[in-house]
Short mmCIF file of C-alpha atoms in Angstrom, two decimals:
data_model
loop_
_atom_site.label_atom_id
_atom_site.label_comp_id
_atom_site.label_asym_id
_atom_site.label_seq_id
_atom_site.Cartn_x
_atom_site.Cartn_y
_atom_site.Cartn_z
CA MET N 7 -40.91 -51.86 -33.00
CA ASN N 8 -40.59 -52.17 -36.81
CA LYS N 9 -37.21 -53.21 -38.50
CA TYR N 10 -36.73 -49.77 -39.95
CA LEU N 11 -36.91 -48.02 -36.47
CA SER N 12 -34.54 -50.57 -35.14
CA ILE N 13 -32.09 -49.86 -37.84
CA ALA N 14 -32.29 -46.12 -37.19
CA ILE N 15 -31.56 -46.48 -33.61
CA PHE N 16 -28.52 -48.76 -34.40
CA LEU N 17 -26.98 -46.38 -36.72
CA ALA N 18 -27.56 -43.40 -34.24
CA ILE N 19 -25.60 -45.44 -31.49
CA VAL N 20 -22.86 -46.36 -33.82
CA SER N 21 -22.56 -42.67 -35.04
CA SER N 22 -22.57 -41.48 -31.35
CA ALA N 23 -19.74 -43.77 -30.46
CA LEU N 24 -17.64 -42.87 -33.51
CA TRP N 25 -18.03 -39.11 -32.71
CA SER N 26 -17.03 -39.80 -29.08
CA CYS N 27 -14.04 -41.67 -29.97
CA ASN N 28 -13.02 -38.96 -32.59
CA GLY N 29 -13.66 -36.22 -30.12
CA GLN N 30 -11.55 -38.04 -27.53
CA LYS N 31 -8.79 -38.48 -30.01
CA THR N 32 -9.02 -34.72 -30.96
CA THR N 33 -8.74 -33.76 -27.24
CA GLU N 34 -5.85 -36.21 -26.75
CA LYS N 35 -4.07 -34.51 -29.65
CA ALA N 36 -4.70 -31.12 -28.42
CA SER N 37 -3.42 -32.23 -24.99
CA ARG N 38 -0.25 -33.63 -26.52
CA ALA N 39 0.20 -30.43 -28.46
CA THR N 40 -0.10 -28.20 -25.42
CA SER N 41 2.36 -30.47 -23.42
CA LYS N 42 5.00 -30.05 -26.19
CA VAL N 43 5.91 -26.66 -24.53
CA GLU N 44 8.20 -28.04 -21.90
CA SER N 45 10.64 -26.42 -19.52
CA VAL N 46 14.32 -26.54 -20.37
CA ASN N 47 17.43 -25.24 -18.61
CA LEU N 48 19.06 -22.68 -20.87
CA ILE N 49 20.11 -19.50 -19.20
CA ARG N 50 21.01 -17.93 -15.71
CA PHE N 51 21.58 -14.45 -14.40
CA GLU N 52 25.22 -13.57 -13.49
CA LYS N 53 24.46 -9.98 -12.85
CA PRO N 54 22.85 -8.25 -11.05
CA ILE N 55 23.11 -9.91 -7.64
CA ASN N 56 19.73 -10.62 -6.20
CA GLY N 57 18.51 -7.92 -3.89
CA THR N 58 20.97 -5.21 -5.12
CA LEU N 59 19.89 -1.64 -4.21
CA TYR N 60 20.04 0.98 -6.92
CA SER N 61 19.22 4.66 -6.89
CA GLN N 62 16.47 5.83 -9.36
CA GLY N 63 18.30 6.76 -12.66
CA ASP N 64 21.14 4.25 -12.23
CA ILE N 65 22.01 1.88 -15.08
CA VAL N 66 21.46 -1.70 -14.32
CA GLU N 67 24.05 -3.89 -16.06
CA LEU N 68 22.42 -7.28 -16.92
CA GLU N 69 24.52 -10.27 -17.74
CA LEU N 70 23.32 -13.66 -18.62
CA SER N 71 25.25 -16.90 -19.23
CA LEU N 72 24.25 -20.15 -20.94
CA VAL N 73 23.76 -23.20 -18.77
CA ASN N 74 25.29 -25.35 -21.54
CA ASP N 75 27.79 -23.45 -23.98
CA THR N 76 26.81 -25.77 -26.75
CA ILE N 77 23.06 -25.08 -26.68
CA LYS N 78 22.01 -21.56 -27.56
CA PRO N 79 18.30 -20.30 -27.32
CA ASP N 80 16.36 -19.27 -30.37
CA SER N 81 15.45 -16.03 -28.63
CA ILE N 82 15.55 -14.41 -25.21
CA ILE N 83 12.75 -11.93 -24.15
CA LEU N 84 13.44 -9.58 -21.30
CA PHE N 85 10.81 -8.18 -18.74
CA PHE N 86 11.26 -5.57 -16.21
CA ASP N 87 8.65 -5.33 -13.47
CA LYS N 88 6.21 -7.46 -15.56
CA GLU N 89 6.58 -5.29 -18.54
CA ARG N 90 8.18 -6.51 -21.74
CA ILE N 91 11.09 -4.22 -22.69
CA SER N 92 12.93 -5.95 -25.40
CA SER N 93 14.46 -9.18 -26.96
CA ILE N 94 18.17 -9.46 -26.67
CA GLU N 95 20.54 -10.77 -29.33
CA ASN N 96 23.40 -11.47 -26.97
CA LEU N 97 23.60 -12.19 -23.21
CA ASN N 98 24.19 -8.54 -21.96
CA LYS N 99 21.84 -5.61 -21.62
CA GLN N 100 21.48 -2.18 -19.86
CA ILE N 101 18.32 -1.04 -18.20
CA ASN N 102 17.98 2.69 -17.24
CA THR N 103 15.89 3.13 -14.01
CA GLU N 104 15.27 6.87 -14.48
CA THR N 105 11.59 6.38 -15.04
CA ALA N 106 11.10 3.43 -12.73
CA SER N 107 9.08 3.61 -9.60
CA LEU N 108 10.76 2.89 -6.38
CA GLY N 109 10.75 -0.34 -4.51
CA ASN N 110 11.27 -4.17 -5.20
CA LYS N 111 11.49 -4.84 -9.03
CA GLN N 112 11.85 -8.18 -10.86
CA ILE N 113 13.92 -8.59 -13.86
CA ARG N 114 12.94 -11.73 -15.96
CA ALA N 115 14.44 -13.23 -18.96
CA THR N 116 12.50 -15.91 -20.88
CA ALA N 117 14.52 -18.07 -23.15
CA TRP N 118 12.96 -20.14 -26.03
CA LEU N 119 14.38 -23.24 -27.88
CA ASN N 120 12.42 -25.38 -30.45
CA GLY N 121 9.11 -24.20 -28.85
CA ASN N 122 10.35 -24.93 -25.39
CA ARG N 123 10.94 -22.29 -22.73
CA GLN N 124 12.69 -21.35 -19.55
CA SER N 125 12.60 -18.33 -17.36
CA ALA N 126 15.20 -17.01 -15.06
CA SER N 127 14.72 -13.95 -12.67
CA VAL N 128 16.61 -11.71 -10.30
CA GLY N 129 15.17 -9.14 -7.80
CA ILE N 130 16.45 -5.52 -7.41
CA LYS N 131 15.42 -2.48 -5.21
CA ILE N 132 15.30 1.11 -6.32
CA LYS N 133 15.73 3.94 -3.83
CA ALA N 134 15.28 7.75 -4.22
CA ASN N 135 18.10 9.46 -5.89
CA LYS N 136 18.19 12.47 -3.56
CA ALA N 137 17.83 13.07 0.14
CA PRO N 138 14.62 14.42 1.52
CA GLN N 139 14.39 18.08 2.02
CA LYS N 140 14.77 19.13 5.78
CA LEU N 141 11.87 21.24 6.69
CA ARG N 142 11.28 23.12 9.90
CA TYR N 143 8.24 24.24 11.99
CA ARG N 144 6.95 26.86 14.20
CA VAL N 145 4.09 26.57 16.71
CA LEU N 146 1.37 29.05 16.06
CA ASN N 147 -1.16 28.01 18.63
CA THR N 148 -2.12 25.28 21.10
CA TYR N 149 -5.35 23.70 22.12
CA PRO N 150 -6.31 21.20 24.97
CA HIS N 151 -6.07 17.59 24.16
CA ASP N 152 -7.45 14.63 26.32
CA ILE N 153 -4.64 12.99 28.03
CA LYS N 154 -6.52 9.73 27.96
CA ALA N 155 -6.92 9.70 24.12
CA TYR N 156 -4.53 7.23 22.62
CA THR N 157 -4.43 8.92 19.34
CA GLN N 158 -4.39 6.65 16.36
CA GLY N 159 -6.31 8.68 13.58
CA LEU N 160 -6.97 12.30 13.32
CA PHE N 161 -8.63 14.65 10.70
CA TYR N 162 -10.53 17.93 10.71
CA HIS N 163 -14.07 18.08 9.43
CA ASP N 164 -16.90 20.69 9.69
CA GLY N 165 -15.17 22.69 12.46
CA TYR N 166 -14.43 19.67 14.72
CA LEU N 167 -11.63 17.15 15.10
CA ILE N 168 -12.51 13.59 14.30
CA GLU N 169 -10.31 11.38 16.41
CA SER N 170 -9.93 7.60 16.47
CA THR N 171 -8.36 6.25 19.62
CA GLY N 172 -6.78 2.89 20.43
CA GLN N 173 -6.00 0.24 23.18
CA LYS N 174 -8.36 -2.62 23.61
CA GLY N 175 -11.30 -1.75 25.85
CA GLN N 176 -10.64 2.06 25.25
CA SER N 177 -10.98 2.44 21.49
CA SER N 178 -13.35 4.84 20.28
CA LEU N 179 -14.38 7.36 17.48
CA ARG N 180 -14.85 10.87 18.70
CA ARG N 181 -15.93 14.25 17.58
CA VAL N 182 -13.89 16.70 19.52
CA GLU N 183 -14.45 20.44 19.98
CA LEU N 184 -11.14 22.17 18.88
CA GLU N 185 -11.13 25.04 21.38
CA THR N 186 -11.87 23.02 24.48
CA GLY N 187 -10.87 19.51 23.76
CA LYS N 188 -14.21 18.43 24.84
CA VAL N 189 -15.64 15.15 23.37
CA ILE N 190 -18.98 16.14 21.82
CA GLN N 191 -19.91 12.77 20.43
CA SER N 192 -18.33 9.32 20.62
CA VAL N 193 -18.93 5.66 19.81
CA ASN N 194 -17.02 2.89 21.57
CA LEU N 195 -15.61 -0.20 19.75
CA ASP N 196 -16.14 -3.62 21.18
CA ARG N 197 -13.34 -4.66 23.48
CA GLN N 198 -11.85 -7.03 21.01
CA TYR N 199 -10.82 -4.14 18.81
CA PHE N 200 -7.85 -1.92 18.91
CA GLY N 201 -8.82 1.32 17.03
CA GLU N 202 -6.38 2.72 14.33
CA GLY N 203 -6.55 5.30 11.62
CA ALA N 204 -9.66 7.05 10.35
CA THR N 205 -10.55 9.13 7.26
CA LEU N 206 -13.46 10.74 5.59
CA TYR N 207 -14.91 9.91 2.17
CA ASP N 208 -18.31 10.79 0.73
CA ASN N 209 -19.61 11.93 3.99
CA LYS N 210 -18.72 8.61 5.67
CA ILE N 211 -16.08 7.99 8.17
CA TYR N 212 -13.93 4.96 7.69
CA GLN N 213 -12.22 3.63 10.77
CA ILE N 214 -9.79 0.64 10.75
CA THR N 215 -8.34 -1.67 13.45
CA TRP N 216 -4.87 -3.01 14.17
CA THR N 217 -4.60 -6.79 13.96
CA SER N 218 -8.35 -7.66 13.68
CA ARG N 219 -8.41 -6.99 9.93
CA LYS N 220 -11.90 -5.35 10.46
CA GLY N 221 -12.93 -1.85 9.55
CA PHE N 222 -16.20 0.29 10.18
CA VAL N 223 -17.96 2.77 8.17
CA TYR N 224 -20.03 5.44 9.85
CA ASN N 225 -22.26 8.23 8.83
CA ALA N 226 -20.24 11.34 9.36
CA ASP N 227 -23.17 13.27 10.76
CA ASP N 228 -24.25 11.13 13.59
CA PHE N 229 -21.80 8.26 13.86
CA THR N 230 -24.46 5.63 12.82
CA LEU N 231 -22.64 2.44 11.81
CA ILE N 232 -23.37 1.74 8.11
CA ARG N 233 -21.37 -1.41 7.47
CA THR N 234 -18.17 -3.17 8.28
CA PHE N 235 -15.47 -4.34 5.92
CA ASP N 236 -12.36 -6.62 5.93
CA TYR N 237 -8.80 -6.25 4.66
CA LEU N 238 -5.81 -8.55 4.29
CA THR N 239 -3.06 -6.96 6.42
CA GLN N 240 -2.68 -4.89 9.69
CA GLY N 241 -4.30 -1.50 9.94
CA TRP N 242 -2.23 1.41 11.05
CA GLY N 243 -3.08 4.89 9.28
CA LEU N 244 -5.76 5.81 6.86
CA THR N 245 -6.31 8.81 4.56
CA THR N 246 -8.18 9.75 1.41
CA VAL N 247 -6.35 10.44 -1.89
CA ASP N 248 -8.89 11.61 -4.53
CA ASP N 249 -11.29 8.65 -4.94
CA LYS N 250 -9.14 6.14 -2.92
CA LEU N 251 -8.49 5.29 0.52
CA VAL N 252 -4.88 4.81 1.35
CA MET N 253 -3.76 2.68 4.28
CA SER N 254 -0.54 1.91 5.98
CA ASP N 255 0.26 -1.29 7.81
CA GLY N 256 3.56 -0.40 9.63
CA SER N 257 5.71 -1.37 6.82
CA ASN N 258 7.07 0.84 4.06
CA THR N 259 4.00 0.03 1.74
CA LEU N 260 0.98 2.18 1.21
CA TYR N 261 -2.10 0.47 -0.13
CA PHE N 262 -4.66 2.37 -2.39
CA LEU N 263 -8.08 0.85 -1.86
CA GLU N 264 -11.45 1.20 -3.43
CA PRO N 265 -13.83 2.72 -0.90
CA GLN N 266 -16.92 0.57 -1.61
CA THR N 267 -15.23 -2.92 -1.73
CA PHE N 268 -11.96 -1.94 -0.03
CA ALA N 269 -10.29 -3.98 -2.81
CA GLU N 270 -6.75 -2.95 -3.45
CA GLN N 271 -6.36 -0.94 -6.76
CA HIS N 272 -2.51 -0.53 -6.42
CA ARG N 273 0.29 0.11 -3.95
CA ILE N 274 3.36 2.04 -3.60
CA GLU N 275 6.65 1.44 -1.69
CA VAL N 276 8.08 4.34 0.16
CA TYR N 277 11.83 4.97 -0.12
CA ASP N 278 14.20 7.77 0.57
CA ASN N 279 17.88 8.01 -0.59
CA GLU N 280 19.02 5.46 2.04
CA GLY N 281 16.40 2.72 1.46
CA PRO N 282 12.89 1.81 2.46
CA VAL N 283 11.23 3.98 5.03
CA SER N 284 9.19 1.76 7.32
CA LYS N 285 6.81 2.12 10.28
CA LEU N 286 4.52 4.32 8.25
CA ASN N 287 1.74 5.26 10.73
CA GLU N 288 -0.97 7.94 10.81
CA LEU N 289 -1.56 9.59 7.42
CA GLU N 290 -2.93 12.80 6.13
CA TYR N 291 -3.30 13.90 2.44
CA ILE N 292 -2.34 17.67 1.98
CA ASN N 293 -1.87 19.64 -1.26
CA GLY N 294 -1.00 16.68 -3.21
CA LYS N 295 1.25 14.87 -0.91
CA ILE N 296 0.82 12.21 1.72
CA TYR N 297 2.15 13.29 5.21
CA ALA N 298 2.99 10.29 7.41
CA ASN N 299 3.94 9.88 11.14
CA ILE N 300 6.93 7.43 11.68
CA TYR N 301 6.14 5.14 14.55
CA LEU N 302 8.52 5.58 17.57
CA ALA N 303 10.08 8.55 15.76
CA GLU N 304 9.04 12.17 16.33
CA LYS N 305 9.18 12.92 12.68
CA ILE N 306 6.73 13.39 9.67
CA VAL N 307 7.72 12.46 6.15
CA VAL N 308 6.26 14.00 3.01
CA ILE N 309 5.61 11.30 0.38
CA ASN N 310 5.01 11.76 -3.33
CA PRO N 311 1.80 9.38 -3.79
CA ASN N 312 2.79 8.51 -7.37
CA THR N 313 6.37 7.50 -6.94
CA GLY N 314 6.70 6.67 -3.23
CA MET N 315 9.64 8.99 -2.86
CA VAL N 316 10.06 10.80 0.50
CA GLU N 317 10.48 14.41 -0.70
CA ALA N 318 10.82 16.04 2.70
CA GLU N 319 10.71 15.33 6.48
CA VAL N 320 10.04 17.40 9.64
CA ASP N 321 11.65 16.78 13.01
CA PHE N 322 9.31 17.39 15.77
CA SER N 323 11.57 16.08 18.70
CA SER N 324 11.47 19.36 20.54
CA LEU N 325 7.72 19.80 20.24
CA LEU N 326 6.61 18.29 23.52
CA THR N 327 8.28 20.14 26.45
CA GLU N 328 9.17 18.57 29.76
CA LYS N 329 6.48 20.42 31.65
CA ASP N 330 3.82 18.91 29.24
CA SER N 331 5.09 15.45 29.73
CA HIS N 332 3.43 12.95 32.21
CA ARG N 333 3.84 9.36 33.34
CA ASN N 334 1.51 7.95 30.65
CA ILE N 335 2.79 10.08 27.74
CA ASP N 336 3.34 8.07 24.58
CA VAL N 337 4.67 8.59 21.12
CA PHE N 338 4.10 11.50 18.65
CA ASN N 339 1.24 10.60 16.48
CA GLY N 340 -1.69 12.49 14.88
CA ILE N 341 -1.86 14.81 11.74
CA ALA N 342 -4.95 16.88 10.63
CA TRP N 343 -5.48 19.55 8.07
CA ASP N 344 -7.97 22.30 7.90
CA GLU N 345 -8.09 23.14 4.28
CA GLU N 346 -10.37 26.18 4.65
CA ASN N 347 -8.12 27.99 7.23
CA GLN N 348 -4.93 26.30 6.09
CA ARG N 349 -4.05 25.00 9.44
CA PHE N 350 -1.86 22.04 10.33
CA PHE N 351 -2.57 20.11 13.53
CA VAL N 352 -0.33 17.64 15.19
CA THR N 353 -0.42 15.83 18.64
CA GLY N 354 0.56 12.60 20.27
CA LYS N 355 -0.85 9.63 22.10
CA ASN N 356 -2.05 10.86 25.48
CA TRP N 357 -0.53 14.18 24.89
CA PRO N 358 -2.15 17.16 26.86
CA LYS N 359 -1.94 19.44 23.90
CA LEU N 360 -2.91 19.86 20.29
CA TYR N 361 -0.53 21.99 18.25
CA VAL N 362 -1.21 24.24 15.28
CA VAL N 363 2.06 24.40 13.49
CA GLU N 364 3.49 26.13 10.31
CA ILE N 365 5.83 23.95 8.26
CA TYR N 366 8.46 25.88 6.15
#
């Protein structure tokens, strides 16, 4: 190796070392600059009390206080349900909930002082501001229903009822002849699964299970299994709203899911004028509204899919007569809609009849 090459290699090594040192110093400076934004204790909420229930349209009176009267923040930014609404000059503010959706909301205030920040938050709930309309029904017709069918999901398609039944070891997906109640075609689920709601989308049938967090997609023409999918909560009811699947899990929440991936797009919380409406079970989308059975109640509620408000309800407690009851009879559950003929079907788990009703 000649002396000129040796000198060149030496200079390259020194340059690399200097660059590395300077780079490290730059990184350390950036790190120190980032760490300058530290948490401080500046403000707290005095009002509202956490968990307070408001009616939609109510004014929420906010009141903040300083943790230390001698230390005043440079600014306070207010957020309502993750959306920035304003900066506030003093410690009081009013929020109008007229356009707010229903359910749990978080109010957060972030205070800044000399580049440091602190956030305080409080949770409230917003219920409907009017009682559901009380609707009535009349029975127009009845059809036979298999008393061994533990009805979990139900919809009408191409002249037949598609029924998902439950109970481990008895769960199935069925195509049922309306006039006779005869099962024309069926597929049984493995014994480990408890069948729940089902719906149609893009000529495919989606069926969910109770606690297994496993769903199935079938070809609607021949019940051939196309694929399976997973989800993160219990499966109760299922329906289709436009290009989304909507699932209930026994709470007051409805989940709007993308049909290809089953990823959650958004959710709504269902409330009436008294508070959350839970135990939402079998679902059906009819003329822009979601109809839902309430588990253990012989009642259907009509839900606005945009706001979560229960706009109406129907009491079906007198539908099943004593003569149609039997020892294995179970709860009212099952809603189907025949769009072409404008027919509304209801039944129950192990009920002997399927009813065509008019709601008014």
